[in-house]
Amino acid sequence: AVPATAALTTRAATAASRAPSAPVFDRADHTAVTETITTDSGDKEVTYHFYGPLTYVTRPSDATHQSLVISVPVAIDGTPVDASDAPIVLANGVGGYFPSSVANANGVGQASMETGGGGTPGGPGGPGGPGGGKMVSIPRLALAAGYVVAEPGARGRSLTDANGRYYGTAPAAIVDLKAAVRYLRANKGRVPGNPERIVSTGTSAGGALSSLLGASGDSRLYAPYLKEVGAAEASDAVFAAGAWCPITDLEHADMSYEWCWGGNVTRATGAPVDRTVSRELTAAFADHQASLRLKAKGYGTVKASNLDDYILRTYLQPAATRYLAALTETARTSYLTANPFITWSGGRATFSWQDFTAHVGPRKKGAPAFDAFDLSAGENNEFGAGTTAARHFTLYSLRQDTGSSSSRLDSDIPEKLASMNPMYHIARKNPSRSKHWWFRVGTDDTDSSPVIVSNLALALENLGDDVNPLMYWDEGHGANIDAAAFLGWIAKVTG
Ligand code: DHB
């Protein structure tokens, strides 16, 4: 018997070869670019063929955003490169769930999110700024490592048409990324690189979408949307997925946030959040966490009551240990003097959960962090529809806002939440999901909670997937300080 995944892929590939259902890629239509790219192993002079922007659907509602660019390395430091069968790194530049565009790109690593501030090419965050982690351009590093780099634009939450209707809210961005994957598959043999070795990556909202792309491969949930935009009839599964500080599992993000940061004051006010709200969300988190039935060696089921210990020992203490071990003796001594809550013994850092959250200090967001009572959060806009800019997507916030215990979420919200949540697809063991995963987040990142990465990684480990998760000590939102290791990981998993 043919496994379900293979059957799907074969059927899709047959459909694609019968009639090109996607715009046809023209290999000759490129510009040659030479750039110096700085890597951990020094500067590399990379000559590459740059394609696009190319619209990746046949019925775009917004070709400006539903377009991609592709960079194909042809020589690195004067040595010819044959990338015709190389893995394809699909690097989305989405930040803040805003639209992302490659319309003005004339080289690799120039995808931009359009609004929201704090953005740097290639994603959100960036060095400097409160909580911003250290960040380098993955598309540029990937090109210098010899991979084909595809950078898709995507519709985002702030877009409205002439009638004031929101057309880039959920699930538009994931539909577009899937359409971009389908375009690459439908153009197999024309686009350089191996579409069976697509490795997705993104940061923050882009990390959320990358993990969702990995988890939701070939899900039928998106069929009507993909049809509407004229996506190619091909598989939209990706081989591997990387995600940096993914802002995902949005319907559980408020409770995860309070469970973790409930005791921290906010950056804006320096004051604690509403204690009743924080306590109620924390209580709801315990039920939610138990319902996931995640298992870890030495813990049995990871519940709210042992999750702090699990995250501490699996991620936080090892992160601090790596950080301290890499310092000079003098620098380590001064760090430990400034941070006496850390016990450094036998080359290992230990500390308590309470000390960790105190060390992080003021949290970035209020309570609730994602489904704001007054609909002011970006995520409220992400679940907007029609001419309504922002809606509630949790019963808790809806009921607090309306003061009614009987109110219901709009009828389309549950399916939209599912379509935006990798945990939905993982819980259903989607057979066409990626089987190779990379997760990173800074321990100082309070844009969401470390629970998000921890649960994603554990849920996938529980399915037997190959998962490489790590946290970066004292790094903020958007950090990718071991980006070079990501490229080594791609070589390993695709090799
Ligand atoms: C991003 C950051 C957030 O705090 C958020 O709620 C959503 C997205 C981002 O940087 O992409």
Tab-separated table of C-alpha atoms and ligand atoms in Angstrom, residues 94-97 124-125 203-206 247 364-365 370 379 447 477, ligand 1:
chain	number	residue	atom	x	y	z
A	94	VAL	CA	6.201	38.507	7.809
A	95	GLY	CA	6.209	40.502	11.034
A	96	GLY	CA	3.329	41.506	13.259
A	97	TYR	CA	0.859	39.637	11.030
A	124	PRO	CA	10.634	41.965	12.807
A	125	GLY	CA	12.626	42.803	15.849
A	203	THR	CA	10.514	35.100	12.748
A	204	SER	CA	7.767	36.027	15.232
A	205	ALA	CA	4.489	36.199	13.277
A	206	GLY	CA	6.647	34.865	10.439
A	247	ILE	CA	3.833	34.168	18.056
A	364	LYS	CA	6.100	43.831	27.251
A	365	LYS	CA	2.337	43.346	27.239
A	370	PHE	CA	-3.341	39.006	22.797
A	379	GLU	CA	-4.201	39.812	16.986
A	447	ASP	CA	6.256	39.204	23.220
A	477	HIS	CA	12.502	39.212	20.525
B	1	DHB	C1	4.942	40.068	16.483
B	1	DHB	C2	5.150	40.511	17.773
B	1	DHB	C3	4.111	40.472	18.672
B	1	DHB	O1	4.280	40.886	19.947
B	1	DHB	C4	2.869	39.985	18.285
B	1	DHB	O2	1.872	39.969	19.187
B	1	DHB	C5	2.673	39.520	16.993
B	1	DHB	C6	3.717	39.552	16.098
B	1	DHB	C7	6.070	40.127	15.514
B	1	DHB	O3	7.132	40.669	15.850
B	1	DHB	O4	5.907	39.604	14.406
